[in-house]
């Protein structure tokens, strides 16, 4: 079974020395056949980690939708790609909470693809939407999936917001049902989706999520900050 395990370090750690230690430990994980491991450190660490761990597959946590030019503080896909980065997380709920819209996400996906980065597009409902029931969740996810205009292969991370960083992971069977629905919906639009699950994954629950082929991998937050835990997930 072909799996993609993505570590999202978010805004951690705060020193380059700690980042290099973590990256080296994760680069040393024995990865089973058929599994691909991607590490997404803060942007400032991409280059030194690239130098220290040439074989580690890297992703960014965001990408600017803006082209090269007078845009202070932006980092575009071209810069990221030229550092030897392969993937870009786009539309994480933590960025959406800072004001990123579906339109922004759509523009970032286009910008990433144009530079040759592979987007990992995050979608997921909050607790209030979940409480409204399955139809409300589907309507919400459909609106978020509307940002994806690509044809062909896409990677979606289904991350229910109420499960992120809470220790309250989704029920694996429920996550698999949602993943299947997302793939079918995108299939109807002409896309072939790999759907990852994210939200409080641990070495203890990872195998249950990966047991259903509808879930093509995991987007791992907190557990990716500990190389032993991350290795446990990679080998789940
Ligand atoms: P978590 O984060 O594993 O810490 O819940 C997942 C994510 O936000 O990508």
XYZ file of N, CA and C and ligand atoms in Angstrom:
717
model
N 0.855 -1.211 0.000
C 0.000 0.000 0.000
C 0.880 1.247 0.000
N 0.547 2.130 -0.894
C 1.282 3.348 -1.114
C 0.794 4.432 -0.137
N 1.669 4.914 0.718
C 1.252 5.886 1.747
C 2.118 7.140 1.717
N 1.495 8.246 2.067
C 2.222 9.510 2.176
C 2.073 9.991 3.621
N 3.191 10.104 4.316
C 3.159 10.572 5.707
C 3.871 11.921 5.754
N 3.120 12.945 6.117
C 3.634 14.319 6.062
C 3.707 14.896 7.477
N 4.874 15.348 7.858
C 5.041 15.983 9.173
C 4.956 17.494 9.021
N 4.047 18.109 9.751
C 3.862 19.567 9.726
C 4.348 20.111 11.069
N 5.537 20.695 11.037
C 6.136 21.176 12.301
C 5.486 22.467 12.797
N 4.708 23.097 11.931
C 4.082 24.385 12.282
C 5.155 25.390 12.729
N 4.904 26.158 13.783
C 5.829 27.224 14.199
C 6.766 26.680 15.284
N 7.508 25.642 14.930
C 8.423 24.946 15.841
C 9.599 24.382 15.045
N 10.747 24.141 15.672
C 11.190 24.644 16.974
C 11.756 26.058 16.797
N 12.218 26.678 17.878
C 12.624 28.081 17.743
C 14.115 28.276 17.459
N 14.903 27.205 17.481
C 16.312 27.390 17.086
C 16.649 26.477 15.906
N 17.575 26.970 15.091
C 18.036 26.178 13.950
C 18.686 24.888 14.437
N 19.418 24.971 15.543
C 20.088 23.765 16.057
C 19.051 22.672 16.358
N 17.953 23.051 16.999
C 16.916 22.056 17.304
C 16.251 21.549 16.024
N 16.079 22.447 15.069
C 15.457 22.037 13.800
C 16.333 21.015 13.078
N 17.651 21.258 13.090
C 18.562 20.320 12.413
C 18.600 18.980 13.131
N 18.549 19.020 14.458
C 18.542 17.765 15.224
C 17.301 16.942 14.872
N 16.156 17.619 14.846
C 14.897 16.928 14.529
C 14.903 16.416 13.088
N 15.364 17.257 12.173
C 15.383 16.855 10.756
C 16.296 15.643 10.552
N 17.455 15.655 11.202
C 18.387 14.525 11.033
C 17.777 13.247 11.600
N 17.099 13.389 12.737
C 16.465 12.203 13.342
C 15.352 11.678 12.430
N 14.614 12.562 11.800
C 13.514 12.115 10.938
C 14.046 11.602 9.603
N 15.171 12.168 9.162
C 15.785 11.663 7.925
C 16.333 10.252 8.136
N 16.622 9.908 9.397
C 17.213 8.592 9.692
C 16.157 7.504 9.915
N 14.873 7.873 9.879
C 13.809 6.872 10.091
C 13.843 5.851 8.951
N 13.787 4.579 9.308
C 13.721 3.524 8.290
C 12.299 3.521 7.744
N 12.173 3.863 6.484
C 10.846 4.021 5.883
C 10.456 2.740 5.152
N 9.289 2.175 5.470
C 8.895 0.942 4.802
C 8.641 1.149 3.304
N 8.816 0.093 2.568
C 8.546 0.068 1.119
C 7.138 0.609 0.853
N 7.026 1.479 -0.109
C 5.694 1.976 -0.484
C 5.253 3.199 0.304
N 6.058 3.613 1.293
C 5.712 4.804 2.079
C 6.633 5.952 1.680
N 6.059 7.128 1.547
C 6.835 8.336 1.280
C 6.689 9.255 2.480
N 7.808 9.748 2.992
C 7.789 10.640 4.147
C 8.188 12.043 3.702
N 7.413 13.022 4.117
C 7.670 14.427 3.790
C 7.709 15.210 5.097
N 8.680 16.101 5.229
C 8.779 16.937 6.424
C 8.605 18.401 6.010
N 7.732 19.104 6.736
C 7.429 20.515 6.436
C 7.853 21.391 7.607
N 9.096 21.849 7.607
C 9.585 22.717 8.681
C 9.194 24.166 8.396
N 9.410 25.060 9.351
C 9.229 26.478 9.055
C 10.135 26.873 7.874
N 9.648 27.829 7.126
C 10.320 28.238 5.890
C 11.809 28.566 6.073
N 12.134 29.233 7.184
C 13.516 29.680 7.404
C 14.483 28.500 7.533
N 13.957 27.320 7.832
C 14.832 26.155 8.014
C 14.943 25.292 6.758
N 14.186 25.618 5.716
C 14.181 24.744 4.536
C 15.590 24.585 3.955
N 16.264 25.696 3.768
C 17.588 25.637 3.128
C 18.611 24.886 3.990
N 18.772 25.241 5.282
C 19.755 24.477 6.066
C 19.399 23.000 6.216
N 18.116 22.686 6.270
C 17.749 21.264 6.353
C 18.045 20.577 5.016
N 17.790 21.277 3.923
C 18.114 20.719 2.598
C 19.599 20.362 2.534
N 20.447 21.263 3.068
C 21.890 21.041 3.053
C 22.278 19.861 3.944
N 21.683 19.809 5.129
C 22.078 18.794 6.122
C 21.496 17.418 5.811
N 20.334 17.387 5.172
C 19.636 16.111 4.933
C 19.227 16.050 3.465
N 20.175 15.802 2.567
C 19.869 15.897 1.134
C 18.781 14.939 0.657
N 18.582 13.837 1.379
C 17.591 12.864 0.904
C 16.204 13.061 1.509
N 16.079 13.980 2.439
C 14.780 14.197 3.080
C 13.860 14.948 2.114
N 12.675 14.434 1.904
C 11.713 15.129 1.026
C 11.053 16.233 1.839
N 11.087 17.452 1.291
C 10.619 18.610 2.054
C 9.351 19.208 1.472
N 8.555 19.799 2.363
C 7.399 20.580 1.960
C 7.419 21.903 2.700
N 6.769 22.908 2.120
C 6.589 24.180 2.826
C 5.211 24.156 3.482
N 5.003 25.059 4.427
C 3.723 25.092 5.153
C 2.729 26.050 4.515
N 3.190 26.766 3.506
C 2.365 27.768 2.834
C 3.129 28.159 1.574
N 2.499 28.918 0.718
C 3.181 29.472 -0.444
C 2.437 30.748 -0.826
N 3.170 31.749 -1.237
C 2.512 32.990 -1.660
C 1.841 32.785 -3.006
N 0.727 33.458 -3.192
C 0.063 33.437 -4.502
C 0.632 34.507 -5.421
N 1.489 35.361 -4.884
C 1.959 36.518 -5.660
C 3.211 36.181 -6.458
N 3.384 36.841 -7.603
C 4.570 36.593 -8.419
C 5.789 37.300 -7.844
N 6.962 36.989 -8.394
C 8.191 37.694 -8.032
C 7.967 39.196 -8.202
N 8.458 39.994 -7.265
C 8.289 41.437 -7.424
C 8.167 42.160 -6.095
N 7.571 43.356 -6.113
C 7.547 44.204 -4.917
C 6.464 43.791 -3.929
N 6.646 42.662 -3.260
C 5.651 42.143 -2.321
C 6.369 41.772 -1.022
N 6.594 42.767 -0.199
C 7.394 42.595 1.015
C 6.838 41.477 1.895
N 7.722 40.602 2.290
C 7.355 39.553 3.238
C 6.815 38.294 2.603
N 6.601 38.292 1.297
C 6.042 37.110 0.636
C 7.160 36.147 0.210
N 6.841 34.869 0.201
C 7.768 33.874 -0.347
C 6.998 33.020 -1.334
N 7.355 33.133 -2.585
C 6.610 32.450 -3.639
C 7.094 31.037 -3.893
N 6.288 30.335 -4.680
C 6.590 28.946 -5.015
C 7.914 28.792 -5.735
N 8.288 29.802 -6.524
C 9.553 29.692 -7.255
C 10.734 29.648 -6.283
N 10.690 30.526 -5.271
C 11.769 30.539 -4.265
C 11.812 29.196 -3.539
N 10.640 28.739 -3.139
C 10.560 27.490 -2.362
C 11.032 26.305 -3.211
N 10.535 26.238 -4.421
C 10.899 25.141 -5.323
C 12.412 25.125 -5.577
N 12.991 26.320 -5.731
C 14.422 26.404 -6.017
C 15.295 26.001 -4.831
N 14.696 25.856 -3.658
C 15.443 25.340 -2.498
C 15.436 23.811 -2.476
N 14.809 23.207 -3.465
C 14.766 21.753 -3.475
C 13.586 21.197 -2.691
N 12.521 21.973 -2.636
C 11.301 21.563 -1.919
C 10.321 20.981 -2.928
N 9.594 19.961 -2.507
C 8.722 19.226 -3.426
C 7.235 19.550 -3.228
N 6.824 19.670 -1.966
C 5.398 19.826 -1.647
C 5.127 21.182 -0.996
N 3.864 21.598 -1.019
C 3.449 22.802 -0.292
C 2.094 22.547 0.351
N 2.039 22.661 1.681
C 0.746 22.618 2.362
C 0.030 23.928 2.033
N -1.217 23.839 1.639
C -1.981 25.049 1.294
C -3.350 24.983 1.970
N -3.760 26.099 2.552
C -5.106 26.179 3.124
C -5.273 25.484 4.460
N -4.181 25.360 5.209
C -4.318 24.759 6.540
C -5.328 25.570 7.357
N -6.084 24.904 8.179
C -7.144 25.608 8.925
C -6.572 26.701 9.823
N -5.311 26.519 10.259
C -4.705 27.569 11.093
C -4.441 28.837 10.269
N -4.188 28.676 8.987
C -4.024 29.845 8.111
C -5.392 30.414 7.741
N -6.341 29.536 7.531
C -7.693 30.030 7.238
C -8.217 30.837 8.432
N -7.856 30.395 9.637
C -8.290 31.126 10.846
C -7.646 32.508 10.916
N -6.506 32.685 10.207
C -5.847 34.001 10.166
C -6.393 34.841 9.018
N -7.415 34.342 8.330
C -8.068 35.165 7.316
C -7.960 34.654 5.896
N -7.272 33.534 5.689
C -7.138 33.012 4.327
C -8.495 32.507 3.829
N -8.874 32.925 2.632
C -10.180 32.554 2.078
C -10.038 31.429 1.051
N -11.175 30.886 0.624
C -11.140 29.876 -0.440
C -10.512 30.455 -1.712
N -10.737 31.756 -1.959
C -10.145 32.404 -3.148
C -8.623 32.461 -3.012
N -8.156 32.797 -1.809
C -6.705 32.799 -1.570
C -6.132 31.400 -1.803
N -6.845 30.417 -1.282
C -6.373 29.033 -1.418
C -6.299 28.656 -2.889
N -7.327 29.036 -3.640
C -7.334 28.730 -5.083
C -6.128 29.365 -5.768
N -5.833 30.621 -5.431
C -4.711 31.324 -6.063
C -3.379 30.686 -5.662
N -3.280 30.264 -4.410
C -2.040 29.628 -3.950
C -1.821 28.271 -4.634
N -2.914 27.542 -4.824
C -2.787 26.247 -5.502
C -2.250 26.474 -6.920
N -2.829 27.466 -7.613
C -2.382 27.744 -8.985
C -0.921 28.166 -9.003
N -0.539 29.021 -8.035
C 0.847 29.507 -7.985
C 1.798 28.350 -7.693
N 1.406 27.462 -6.791
C 2.274 26.332 -6.446
C 2.461 25.418 -7.645
N 1.353 25.088 -8.288
C 1.426 24.175 -9.434
C 2.267 24.794 -10.551
N 2.117 26.103 -10.741
C 2.867 26.777 -11.816
C 4.374 26.684 -11.603
N 4.791 26.591 -10.335
C 6.234 26.516 -10.079
C 6.717 25.079 -9.924
N 5.810 24.126 -10.022
C 6.217 22.724 -9.947
C 6.137 22.123 -8.561
N 5.586 22.880 -7.598
C 5.361 22.301 -6.264
C 4.068 21.480 -6.300
N 4.022 20.438 -5.502
C 2.804 19.640 -5.391
C 2.012 20.103 -4.175
N 0.813 20.666 -4.378
C 0.035 21.155 -3.240
C -0.569 20.012 -2.418
N -0.588 20.224 -1.118
C -1.357 19.365 -0.210
C -2.437 20.290 0.343
N -3.647 20.158 -0.167
C -4.707 21.124 0.132
C -5.516 20.649 1.341
N -5.551 21.494 2.367
C -6.236 21.113 3.607
C -7.680 21.598 3.603
N -8.564 20.703 3.999
C -9.968 21.062 4.172
C -10.453 20.420 5.473
N -11.567 20.896 5.985
C -12.107 20.276 7.201
C -13.108 21.200 7.859
N -14.036 20.600 8.573
C -15.121 21.360 9.196
C -14.816 21.648 10.662
N -15.423 22.685 11.173
C -15.269 22.974 12.611
C -16.350 22.230 13.416
N -16.255 22.353 14.718
C -17.158 21.592 15.595
C -18.619 22.003 15.392
N -18.849 23.298 15.157
C -20.225 23.774 14.979
C -20.849 23.141 13.736
N -20.069 23.079 12.662
C -20.579 22.488 11.417
C -20.819 20.992 11.609
N -19.895 20.351 12.296
C -20.076 18.905 12.528
C -21.371 18.650 13.302
N -21.642 19.534 14.269
C -22.840 19.358 15.102
C -24.124 19.481 14.277
N -24.041 20.164 13.131
C -25.227 20.331 12.280
C -25.533 19.076 11.465
N -24.589 18.160 11.401
C -24.851 16.888 10.721
C -24.108 16.740 9.408
N -24.269 15.529 8.831
C -23.482 15.116 7.673
C -23.667 16.035 6.454
N -24.900 16.450 6.196
C -25.131 17.288 5.010
C -24.401 18.627 5.135
N -24.421 19.183 6.348
C -23.740 20.463 6.575
C -22.235 20.299 6.378
N -21.707 19.178 6.836
C -20.265 18.924 6.664
C -19.941 18.817 5.173
N -20.767 18.076 4.432
C -20.511 17.904 2.988
C -20.594 19.238 2.253
N -21.579 20.051 2.610
C -21.721 21.363 1.954
C -20.470 22.210 2.206
N -19.990 22.155 3.454
C -18.786 22.917 3.814
C -17.568 22.411 3.026
N -17.404 21.099 2.995
C -16.236 20.533 2.303
C -16.313 20.795 0.800
N -17.524 20.716 0.252
C -17.690 20.986 -1.185
C -17.257 22.409 -1.525
N -17.611 23.345 -0.670
C -17.227 24.742 -0.914
C -15.707 24.867 -0.891
N -15.068 24.193 0.061
C -13.602 24.261 0.127
C -12.962 23.557 -1.075
N -13.555 22.459 -1.495
C -12.998 21.720 -2.643
C -13.151 22.512 -3.933
N -14.076 23.465 -3.941
C -14.273 24.322 -5.107
C -13.038 25.145 -5.441
N -12.083 25.261 -4.500
C -10.840 26.010 -4.755
C -9.911 25.266 -5.703
N -10.195 23.994 -5.914
C -9.243 23.179 -6.673
C -9.692 23.106 -8.124
N -8.934 23.767 -8.979
C -9.293 23.819 -10.398
C -8.434 22.868 -11.221
N -7.468 22.229 -10.557
C -6.555 21.373 -11.311
C -7.294 20.172 -11.863
N -6.791 19.635 -12.929
C -7.267 18.346 -13.403
C -6.143 17.360 -13.103
N -6.507 16.107 -13.036
C -5.468 15.109 -12.784
C -5.322 14.811 -11.305
N -4.088 14.601 -10.868
C -3.847 14.130 -9.501
C -3.835 15.291 -8.506
N -4.526 15.129 -7.398
C -4.487 16.134 -6.331
C -4.329 15.428 -4.987
N -3.745 16.142 -4.030
C -3.621 15.611 -2.671
C -4.444 16.501 -1.749
N -5.366 15.875 -1.042
C -6.221 16.588 -0.096
C -5.893 16.078 1.300
N -5.789 16.976 2.263
C -5.696 16.530 3.654
C -7.026 16.866 4.321
N -7.761 15.820 4.676
C -9.005 16.035 5.411
C -8.647 16.160 6.890
N -8.796 17.375 7.408
C -8.422 17.650 8.795
C -9.588 18.338 9.508
N -10.433 17.568 10.176
C -11.500 18.218 10.934
C -10.876 19.146 11.985
N -11.325 20.389 12.003
C -10.664 21.389 12.854
C -10.730 20.982 14.332
N -11.848 20.364 14.707
C -12.031 19.963 16.112
C -11.076 18.839 16.511
N -10.441 18.229 15.531
C -9.509 17.124 15.845
C -8.054 17.587 15.889
N -7.788 18.802 15.390
C -6.396 19.250 15.288
C -5.873 19.714 16.646
N -4.823 19.048 17.086
C -4.139 19.452 18.314
C -4.962 19.289 19.578
N -6.040 18.531 19.498
C -6.931 18.396 20.660
C -6.782 17.054 21.368
N -6.132 16.094 20.714
C -6.091 14.739 21.254
C -7.384 13.990 20.967
N -8.300 14.647 20.271
C -9.616 14.079 19.981
C -9.691 13.755 18.488
N -8.987 12.693 18.089
C -8.942 12.333 16.663
C -10.317 11.878 16.192
N -10.548 12.003 14.890
C -11.792 11.493 14.311
C -11.822 9.975 14.492
N -13.013 9.422 14.419
C -13.161 7.976 14.393
C -12.602 7.501 13.041
N -11.680 6.538 13.026
C -11.061 6.136 11.757
C -12.075 5.720 10.692
N -13.124 5.034 11.077
C -14.126 4.604 10.085
C -14.839 5.823 9.508
N -15.111 6.786 10.356
C -15.757 8.015 9.899
C -14.836 8.796 8.957
N -13.555 8.870 9.337
C -12.581 9.576 8.490
C -12.467 8.893 7.130
N -12.503 7.556 7.131
C -12.395 6.819 5.862
C -13.627 7.061 4.990
N -14.798 7.119 5.619
C -16.027 7.388 4.861
C -15.951 8.777 4.229
N -15.481 9.747 4.995
C -15.358 11.111 4.467
C -14.309 11.154 3.355
N -13.196 10.462 3.567
C -12.130 10.432 2.557
C -12.647 9.852 1.245
N -13.441 8.798 1.361
C -14.005 8.153 0.174
C -14.931 9.133 -0.554
N -15.739 9.821 0.229
C -16.680 10.790 -0.358
C -15.911 11.911 -1.075
N -14.829 12.401 -0.467
C -14.020 13.472 -1.074
C -13.438 12.986 -2.406
N -12.895 11.781 -2.418
C -12.285 11.241 -3.650
C -13.346 11.069 -4.735
N -14.540 10.621 -4.334
C -15.612 10.434 -5.324
C -16.055 11.778 -5.881
N -16.185 12.736 -4.997
C -16.627 14.067 -5.422
C -15.627 14.673 -6.408
N -14.341 14.581 -6.087
C -13.322 15.134 -6.985
C -13.209 14.309 -8.265
N -13.458 13.018 -8.151
C -13.451 12.144 -9.330
C -14.517 12.588 -10.318
N -15.644 12.968 -9.766
C -16.757 13.454 -10.585
C -16.341 14.740 -11.319
N -15.452 15.526 -10.681
C -14.978 16.767 -11.302
C -13.744 16.544 -12.192
N -13.336 15.280 -12.338
C -12.233 14.971 -13.248
C -10.875 14.873 -12.576
N -10.869 14.783 -11.245
C -9.587 14.700 -10.539
C -9.412 13.340 -9.871
N -8.156 12.961 -9.731
C -7.855 11.715 -9.031
C -7.198 12.128 -7.717
N -7.916 11.954 -6.617
C -7.435 12.484 -5.337
C -6.837 11.405 -4.447
N -5.722 11.767 -3.842
C -5.223 11.000 -2.700
C -5.670 11.797 -1.480
N -6.353 11.146 -0.559
C -6.864 11.863 0.603
C -6.112 11.415 1.852
N -5.481 12.390 2.509
C -4.799 12.136 3.779
C -5.765 12.468 4.914
N -5.541 11.879 6.065
C -6.268 12.311 7.268
C -5.286 13.053 8.171
N -5.755 14.096 8.829
C -4.937 14.782 9.828
C -5.799 15.211 11.000
N -5.190 15.177 12.190
C -5.895 15.590 13.409
C -5.628 14.625 14.537
N -4.655 15.002 15.394
C -4.332 14.212 16.592
C -3.932 12.773 16.267
N -3.151 12.613 15.193
C -2.635 11.272 14.919
C -1.436 10.985 15.832
N -1.336 9.731 16.217
C -0.279 9.266 17.125
C 0.193 7.890 16.650
N 1.309 7.406 17.215
C 1.721 6.042 16.860
C 0.642 5.024 17.238
N -0.196 5.350 18.212
C -1.226 4.396 18.654
C -2.444 4.346 17.743
N -2.803 5.467 17.134
C -4.019 5.421 16.307
C -3.741 5.417 14.802
N -2.464 5.590 14.404
C -2.159 5.736 12.975
C -2.581 4.513 12.162
N -2.325 3.327 12.682
C -2.633 2.116 11.911
C -4.127 2.014 11.626
N -4.942 2.449 12.578
C -6.393 2.362 12.378
C -6.832 3.267 11.228
N -6.205 4.429 11.106
C -6.552 5.319 9.982
C -6.056 4.750 8.660
N -4.857 4.169 8.692
C -4.245 3.690 7.448
C -4.802 2.341 7.000
N -5.615 1.715 7.853
C -6.137 0.380 7.529
C -7.074 0.435 6.327
N -7.783 1.545 6.157
C -8.717 1.657 5.041
C -8.002 2.325 3.859
N -7.991 1.671 2.693
C -7.270 2.243 1.541
C -7.812 3.602 1.092
N -8.983 3.988 1.580
C -9.502 5.327 1.234
C -8.601 6.414 1.809
N -7.877 6.079 2.888
C -6.967 7.048 3.502
C -5.555 6.758 2.986
N -5.060 7.673 2.162
C -3.785 7.445 1.470
C -2.582 7.977 2.216
N -2.771 8.328 3.483
C -1.655 8.827 4.276
C -2.143 9.743 5.372
N -1.192 10.362 6.063
C -1.529 11.185 7.229
C -0.778 12.507 7.186
N -1.451 13.551 7.640
C -0.785 14.840 7.880
C -0.664 14.966 9.395
N 0.575 14.960 9.857
C 0.859 14.804 11.280
C 1.391 16.110 11.852
N 0.760 16.653 12.849
C 1.228 17.879 13.476
C 2.102 17.565 14.681
N 1.519 17.618 15.865
C 2.254 17.464 17.121
C 3.199 16.269 17.156
N 2.736 15.133 16.671
C 3.572 13.925 16.734
C 4.794 14.011 15.821
N 4.815 14.973 14.890
C 5.985 15.080 14.012
C 7.108 15.883 14.676
N 6.849 16.420 15.863
C 7.901 17.162 16.580
C 8.738 16.241 17.459
N 8.400 14.969 17.452
C 9.125 13.967 18.226
C 9.475 12.853 17.243
N 10.769 12.703 16.942
C 11.166 11.767 15.880
C 10.760 10.329 16.215
N 10.733 9.976 17.496
C 10.344 8.608 17.864
C 8.866 8.385 17.568
N 8.048 9.374 17.934
C 6.608 9.261 17.637
C 6.374 9.266 16.123
N 7.089 10.145 15.435
C 6.905 10.230 13.986
C 7.301 8.907 13.338
N 8.396 8.308 13.821
C 8.822 7.010 13.286
C 7.749 5.948 13.543
N 7.102 6.047 14.706
C 6.042 5.090 15.032
C 4.887 5.229 14.044
N 4.600 6.441 13.640
C 3.513 6.662 12.663
C 3.937 6.189 11.280
N 5.179 6.516 10.896
C 5.679 6.102 9.573
C 5.632 4.572 9.443
N 5.867 3.892 10.552
C 5.900 2.421 10.517
C 4.616 1.771 11.027
N 3.545 2.566 11.143
C 2.284 2.010 11.693
C 1.682 0.990 10.746
P -2.077 17.558 15.014
O -2.052 18.587 13.791
O -1.527 16.256 14.507
O -1.199 18.199 16.041
O -3.487 17.443 15.456
C -2.402 18.181 12.478
C -2.302 19.351 11.556
O -2.677 20.470 11.951
O -1.841 19.234 10.403
